[in-house]
Structures are given as structure tokens and as C-alpha cells.
Coordinates of C-alpha atoms in Angstrom, one line a residue:
M155 CA -1.3 -9.0 -69.9
F156 CA -5.4 -9.2 -68.7
S157 CA -5.2 -12.8 -67.2
E158 CA -2.4 -11.3 -64.9
L159 CA -4.4 -7.9 -64.3
G160 CA -7.4 -9.7 -63.2
R161 CA -5.1 -12.6 -61.0
A162 CA -3.3 -10.0 -59.2
S163 CA -7.1 -8.1 -58.8
L164 CA -8.4 -10.8 -57.1
L165 CA -5.6 -11.7 -54.8
I166 CA -5.1 -8.6 -53.7
F167 CA -9.3 -8.0 -52.6
L168 CA -9.7 -11.0 -51.8
A169 CA -6.4 -10.6 -49.1
E170 CA -7.9 -7.6 -47.7
L171 CA -11.4 -8.3 -46.9
G172 CA -12.3 -7.2 -43.5
D173 CA -8.7 -6.3 -43.4
K174 CA -7.2 -2.8 -42.2
T175 CA -7.3 -1.4 -45.0
Q176 CA -11.1 -0.7 -45.7
L177 CA -11.1 -0.2 -42.1
L178 CA -8.5 2.9 -42.5
A179 CA -10.8 4.0 -45.6
M180 CA -13.6 3.7 -43.8
A181 CA -11.6 6.9 -41.5
F182 CA -11.0 8.7 -44.1
A183 CA -14.4 9.0 -45.1
L184 CA -15.5 10.1 -42.8
Q185 CA -13.6 13.2 -43.3
Y186 CA -12.7 13.7 -47.2
S187 CA -14.6 13.4 -50.0
V188 CA -14.7 9.6 -52.1
R189 CA -13.4 11.3 -54.9
E190 CA -10.0 12.3 -52.4
V191 CA -10.3 8.9 -50.5
L192 CA -10.0 6.9 -53.7
L193 CA -7.6 8.6 -55.4
G194 CA -5.2 8.8 -52.8
V195 CA -5.3 5.4 -51.9
A196 CA -4.5 4.6 -56.1
L197 CA -1.7 6.8 -55.4
G198 CA -0.5 5.6 -52.4
S199 CA -0.9 1.8 -53.7
L200 CA 1.1 2.3 -56.7
L201 CA 3.5 4.5 -54.8
N202 CA 3.9 1.5 -52.3
H203 CA 3.8 -1.4 -54.9
G204 CA 5.6 0.5 -57.4
L205 CA 8.8 1.3 -55.7
A206 CA 8.1 -2.6 -53.4
V207 CA 11.1 -3.7 -54.9
I208 CA 13.4 -0.8 -54.7
I209 CA 12.5 -0.3 -51.5
G210 CA 12.8 -4.1 -50.2
S211 CA 16.7 -4.0 -51.9
Y212 CA 17.7 -0.7 -50.4
L213 CA 16.3 -0.4 -46.8
A214 CA 18.2 -3.5 -46.0
Y215 CA 21.8 -1.5 -46.8
L216 CA 19.7 1.5 -44.9
I217 CA 17.1 1.1 -42.7
P218 CA 16.2 -1.7 -41.2
L219 CA 12.3 -2.3 -42.1
S220 CA 11.2 -3.3 -39.2
A221 CA 12.3 0.4 -38.0
V222 CA 10.3 1.5 -41.0
R223 CA 6.8 -0.3 -40.1
L224 CA 7.8 1.2 -36.8
G225 CA 7.8 4.5 -37.5
S226 CA 4.8 3.9 -38.9
A227 CA 3.3 3.1 -36.4
L228 CA 3.6 5.8 -33.8
L229 CA 3.2 8.2 -36.5
F230 CA -0.2 6.7 -37.4
I231 CA -0.8 7.0 -33.2
V232 CA 0.8 10.7 -33.3
F233 CA -2.3 11.3 -36.6
G234 CA -4.6 9.9 -34.1
L235 CA -4.1 11.8 -31.2
W236 CA -3.6 15.4 -33.8
N237 CA -7.3 14.5 -34.5
L238 CA -8.4 14.5 -31.7
W239 CA -6.7 17.7 -30.1
S240 CA -6.6 19.6 -33.4
K241 CA -9.7 22.3 -34.4
E242 CA -10.9 21.7 -37.9
E243 CA -10.0 24.9 -38.8
E244 CA -6.4 23.6 -37.4
L245 CA -6.7 20.6 -39.3
D246 CA -7.7 22.0 -42.4
Q247 CA -4.7 24.2 -42.5
N248 CA -2.4 21.1 -41.8
H249 CA -3.8 19.0 -44.3
K250 CA -3.2 22.2 -47.4
A251 CA 0.1 22.7 -46.0
L252 CA 0.6 18.8 -46.7
G253 CA -0.9 19.2 -49.9
S254 CA -4.2 18.1 -50.5
P255 CA -6.4 15.3 -48.8
V256 CA -5.0 13.0 -51.9
V257 CA -1.8 13.2 -50.0
V258 CA -3.1 12.6 -47.3
V259 CA -4.5 9.2 -47.7
A260 CA -1.8 8.5 -50.1
L261 CA 1.0 8.9 -47.4
A262 CA -0.9 6.8 -44.8
F263 CA -1.6 3.8 -47.2
F264 CA 1.8 3.8 -48.1
L265 CA 3.1 3.7 -45.1
G266 CA 0.6 1.2 -43.8
E267 CA 1.5 -0.9 -46.1
L268 CA 5.3 -1.4 -46.0
G269 CA 6.3 -4.7 -45.4
D270 CA 2.6 -6.0 -45.5
K271 CA 1.0 -8.8 -47.4
T272 CA -0.1 -6.9 -49.5
Q273 CA 3.2 -5.3 -50.8
L274 CA 5.0 -8.4 -50.2
T275 CA 2.5 -10.3 -53.0
A276 CA 2.8 -7.5 -55.2
I277 CA 6.5 -8.2 -54.9
A278 CA 5.8 -12.3 -55.8
L279 CA 3.6 -11.4 -58.4
A280 CA 6.0 -9.3 -60.7
S281 CA 8.7 -11.7 -59.8
N282 CA 6.6 -14.5 -62.2
A283 CA 5.6 -12.0 -64.6
V284 CA 5.3 -11.8 -68.4
Y285 CA 3.9 -8.2 -68.2
P286 CA 4.7 -6.3 -65.0
A287 CA 3.6 -2.9 -65.2
A288 CA -0.2 -5.2 -65.7
V289 CA 0.3 -6.6 -62.5
L290 CA 1.1 -3.3 -60.7
A291 CA -2.1 -2.1 -62.2
G292 CA -3.8 -5.7 -60.8
T293 CA -3.0 -5.3 -57.2
V294 CA -3.5 -0.7 -57.4
L295 CA -6.7 -2.5 -58.5
G296 CA -7.6 -4.5 -56.2
M297 CA -6.5 -1.6 -53.5
V298 CA -9.5 0.9 -54.4
L299 CA -12.2 -1.9 -55.2
T300 CA -11.4 -3.3 -51.4
S301 CA -11.4 0.6 -50.5
L302 CA -14.0 0.9 -51.9
G303 CA -16.2 -1.1 -49.3
G304 CA -14.9 1.3 -45.7
I305 CA -15.6 3.9 -47.7
Y306 CA -18.9 3.2 -47.9
V307 CA -19.6 2.4 -44.5
G308 CA -17.7 5.9 -43.7
T309 CA -19.7 8.1 -46.4
K310 CA -24.2 6.2 -44.8
L311 CA -22.1 6.6 -41.3
G312 CA -21.1 10.2 -42.1
D313 CA -24.3 10.7 -43.1
R314 CA -26.0 10.1 -40.4
I315 CA -23.3 10.5 -36.9
P316 CA -23.2 14.2 -35.6
E317 CA -19.1 16.0 -36.4
L318 CA -18.2 15.1 -32.8
A319 CA -18.8 11.3 -33.1
L320 CA -16.8 10.6 -37.3
K321 CA -14.0 12.9 -35.2
L322 CA -13.4 10.7 -31.9
I323 CA -14.1 7.2 -34.3
S324 CA -11.9 8.3 -37.0
S325 CA -9.4 9.1 -34.3
Y326 CA -10.1 5.8 -32.7
V327 CA -8.8 3.6 -35.9
F328 CA -6.0 5.9 -36.2
I329 CA -5.2 4.8 -32.8
G330 CA -6.0 1.6 -32.6
F331 CA -3.8 0.3 -36.2
G332 CA -0.8 2.3 -34.4
I333 CA -0.9 0.0 -31.5
F334 CA -1.7 -3.0 -33.2
H335 CA 1.1 -2.1 -35.4
L336 CA 2.8 -1.6 -33.1
I337 CA 2.5 -5.5 -31.2
Q338 CA 3.8 -6.0 -34.2
T339 CA 7.1 -4.3 -35.0
V340 CA 8.7 -4.0 -30.7
P341 CA 10.7 -6.4 -29.6
R342 CA 9.2 -9.1 -28.2
H343 CA 11.7 -8.9 -24.4
L344 CA 10.4 -5.1 -24.8
L345 CA 6.1 -6.4 -24.9
T346 CA 6.9 -7.6 -21.4
P347 CA 3.1 -6.6 -19.2
V348 CA 4.4 -4.3 -17.2
N349 CA 5.8 -2.2 -20.2
T350 CA 2.2 -3.1 -21.9
A351 CA -0.1 -2.4 -19.6
A352 CA 2.2 1.3 -18.7
A353 CA 1.7 2.4 -22.3
L354 CA -2.0 1.3 -22.6
A355 CA -2.5 2.7 -19.2
A356 CA -0.9 6.5 -20.7
L357 CA -2.3 6.2 -24.2
G358 CA -5.5 5.7 -23.3
S359 CA -6.1 8.2 -20.7
A360 CA -5.3 10.7 -22.5
V361 CA -7.5 9.5 -25.3
L362 CA -10.3 9.5 -22.1
F363 CA -9.1 12.4 -21.0
R364 CA -10.0 13.9 -24.1
S365 CA -12.4 11.8 -25.3
V366 CA -14.6 12.9 -22.3
Q367 CA -13.6 16.6 -22.3
L368 CA -14.7 16.8 -26.0
W369 CA -18.0 15.9 -25.0
R370 CA -19.1 18.0 -22.4
Q371 CA -17.6 20.8 -24.8
H372 CA -20.5 19.7 -27.8
G373 CA -23.6 18.7 -24.7
L374 CA -24.1 15.3 -26.7
G375 CA -24.2 13.6 -24.0
S376 CA -27.5 15.3 -22.8
R377 CA -29.0 15.9 -26.5
G378 CA -32.2 15.2 -27.4
G379 CA -33.5 13.3 -31.0
E380 CA -34.5 17.3 -32.1
M381 CA -30.2 18.2 -31.5
K382 CA -29.7 15.0 -33.1
N383 CA -31.6 16.1 -35.9
V384 CA -30.3 19.3 -36.4
A385 CA -26.6 17.8 -36.4
R386 CA -27.5 15.6 -39.0
Q387 CA -29.0 18.0 -41.2
L388 CA -25.6 20.7 -40.9
Q389 CA -23.6 17.7 -42.0
A390 CA -26.3 17.0 -44.8
L391 CA -25.7 20.7 -45.6
D392 CA -21.9 20.4 -45.4
R393 CA -21.5 17.8 -47.5
L394 CA -24.2 19.8 -49.8
L395 CA -22.1 22.8 -49.9
G396 CA -19.2 20.7 -50.4
E397 CA -20.5 19.6 -53.8
I398 CA -21.7 23.2 -54.8
C399 CA -18.0 25.0 -53.9
L400 CA -16.8 24.9 -57.2
G401 CA -13.0 24.5 -56.5
E402 CA -11.2 27.2 -57.4
E403 CA -7.9 27.9 -57.4
D404 CA -8.5 31.9 -56.7
C405 CA -10.9 30.8 -53.7
R406 CA -11.9 34.0 -52.0
A407 CA -12.8 31.3 -48.7
E408 CA -15.4 33.5 -46.8
H409 CA -15.7 36.4 -49.0
C410 CA -18.0 34.4 -51.0
P411 CA -21.5 33.0 -50.0
V412 CA -20.4 29.2 -50.2
G413 CA -17.0 29.6 -48.2
Y414 CA -19.0 31.5 -45.9
C415 CA -21.6 29.0 -45.0
K416 CA -19.4 26.4 -45.0
K417 CA -17.6 28.4 -42.1
L418 CA -21.5 29.0 -40.6
V419 CA -22.0 25.2 -40.6
R420 CA -18.8 24.0 -39.3
D421 CA -19.3 26.8 -36.2
E422 CA -21.7 25.4 -35.6
L423 CA -21.0 21.9 -35.7
N424 CA -18.6 22.2 -33.2
G425 CA -20.1 24.9 -31.0
S426 CA -18.3 27.6 -31.1
R427 CA -19.9 29.4 -33.4
D428 CA -19.9 33.4 -32.0
K429 CA -23.6 34.2 -31.4
K430 CA -23.3 38.2 -31.4
R431 CA -20.6 37.4 -34.8
R432 CA -22.2 38.6 -37.5
Q433 CA -20.7 39.0 -41.5
V434 CA -18.3 42.1 -41.3
V435 CA -17.5 41.4 -45.0
Q436 CA -20.2 40.8 -47.3
P437 CA -20.2 37.7 -49.0
F438 CA -21.1 37.6 -53.2
A439 CA -20.7 35.8 -55.8
R440 CA -18.6 36.4 -58.7
R441 CA -20.5 37.4 -62.5
G442 CA -20.0 34.6 -64.4
Q443 CA -19.6 31.9 -61.7
Q444 CA -21.8 29.2 -62.1
F445 CA -23.2 27.0 -59.7
D446 CA -25.0 23.7 -59.3
R447 CA -28.7 24.5 -60.0
R448 CA -30.1 21.7 -58.3
K449 CA -27.7 21.1 -55.8
L450 CA -28.4 24.8 -54.6
E451 CA -32.0 24.0 -54.2
Q452 CA -31.6 20.7 -52.6
A453 CA -29.2 23.0 -50.4
L454 CA -32.1 25.0 -49.5
A455 CA -35.0 23.1 -49.1
V456 CA -33.4 21.1 -46.2
L457 CA -32.2 24.5 -45.1
E458 CA -35.8 24.8 -44.8
T459 CA -37.4 21.8 -43.4
A460 CA -33.9 22.4 -40.6
G461 CA -34.6 23.4 -37.1
F462 CA -32.3 25.7 -37.0
D463 CA -32.1 29.2 -34.8
Q464 CA -33.6 32.4 -36.1
E465 CA -30.5 34.1 -37.0
L466 CA -28.6 31.3 -38.7
Y467 CA -31.2 30.8 -41.0
R468 CA -31.2 33.7 -42.3
E469 CA -27.4 34.2 -42.9
L470 CA -27.5 30.8 -44.4
K471 CA -30.5 31.8 -46.6
T472 CA -29.9 34.9 -47.9
N473 CA -26.6 33.8 -48.8
L474 CA -27.5 30.5 -50.3
E475 CA -29.8 32.9 -52.9
K476 CA -26.6 35.2 -53.7
L477 CA -25.3 32.1 -55.9
L478 CA -28.7 32.0 -57.8
R479 CA -28.0 35.7 -58.9
P480 CA -24.2 36.3 -59.3
V481 CA -23.8 40.2 -59.2

């Protein structure tokens, strides 16, 4: 049993090294936490590999596999464009509508691996296995291990690159995946030089237009080292706030000091903060809530060394200190 598990893990790991799986994991790691991405990869791979034989058996009678892969390619392009045109708040709302970031990642990996070599490998290994469950566990483990490399790169990039650049990188990766899959699935007689050039020109023009528009809005092209440092500090503070958040079911959003600080930081990163808008509600921490004191001290330390304007600095510090002494 363990030999089958190990063999399946090794085969999948080697097959996916440097493949789109790692790039996709990197793109998601720019937006979500490591835990959410890993859970999504595991869930998507489990569904894909676990249902591989069933899907392979029934799709032939219902929908051609090429049509499914064509649909998944278009979904990648749509997601990339949606990511470019949507604001941070809209993305958060849409992701919540799908259930959670884990569901988003799982769906992307499930669709992306349909008919891919990893799914075919899972079918081949299971057909000759004494313990099919061990093979399934091994293939999922192999996908998770492979994705770790992409996640590592994504988290390192997230610590060093401003939010707009992360948005552009992740969008380009998704659109690139979609184009790659389209080239593989579109019938050859339609892939004429004229059709290909026209499609790429239309898509490229839209992406370039939006990218330049975002770049000008945020002014990153003309910012010096000081502004880049502020962006890095905001990114670091945003990540710390995400770790401090208790993730309670009855989240109070901006009525909670953590949620209010996250809103201020993300507005600042997006360049959309209204300078005249200040606390209409007074966020407060509930009695009995236990926040990670070490993380809070780290967040306050980042705040003290960051070059934020005084008004933003005072708001953030006041609300972070509320977490040290709940009402």
C-alpha cells in the first residue's frame, strides 16, 4: 500500500515540476493564504483524480472532453479579465458568493486538470493498483507537494511587490493559461494565422488598455523608492491583520477594529481611500476576544517604522491598541 502511495506521489510530483500547476498555485498565493491555497489544491485534485474514471466514462456519452477543456480555457481567460476589471471589494464579495477562497482554488484546479496528464496518470495507476485509495492519496499528495513550490514563490513575491503589480501578475497568469489551453483545444482548421492574430490582438488590446489605466491611476510608474517602501509596509501590515483576525462566523466587518484597519490598509493600497472620510462608527473589540498579542506587537512595530501619513497612522494605532484591551 505504501509503495503504491509513494510511487504515485513521485510520478505526479515529477510530471508537474515546472508545469502550469506550479504557476497556478503561485497566482493564487498572491491573493490567498497558504492554508487556503493548499486546501483548494488538495480538494480540487481529490475531486479530479477521484472522479477521473467516472468522468472519463460518462463524458463520452454526454459532452466531448474537448468541449469541456475548451470551456475551462475560456473560464481562465474570463477570470483573468474579471480580476483586472474588478475592485478588491467586488472580488471579495464574488469569492464569498462562491463559498470561500478554497472553493475558488479547488474549482480552478479541477477544471484545469481535466484531461491533463495527471488525470490520465491517475487513471493508469489506479487500473493496475491493489489499493486504489492509496494511489488516489498519492496523486493528491504529489499535486500538493508540487504546488508548494509555486506557493513559496507567490508568498515571497507578495511580500515584496505592491498590490497593483500582484493584481496584474495573477491576471496575466490566468489569461496565459486560457490562451495555452485554447491553442490545444480549438480545432486546427480554425487556428489560421488570421484568426489567431485577430483574437490575440483583441485580447491583448483589452489587457494592455486596462493595465495602463490601472498603472496611471495608482501612479506606480512614477513613484520612487519611498512609495515602494510604503507599499511593502502596507502589504506586511495587511498580512499581519489577516493573521490577527479571529475569523468568527458573526464577523462585524468595519465594526471590529481588525476589519476597520484592514479596510483602511486596502483602501490605501488601492489608492481609493477618501481622505475626508473618518470613523463614522466606532469599532470595538468584544470582551472575551483573545487576539494574538505577538502578532499585534508586530503590527504595531510595522506601523511605527512605516512612513504613513499622520492621520492614517493615528487611526490604525488607535484601533490596533483597542485589541489589547477589549471593552
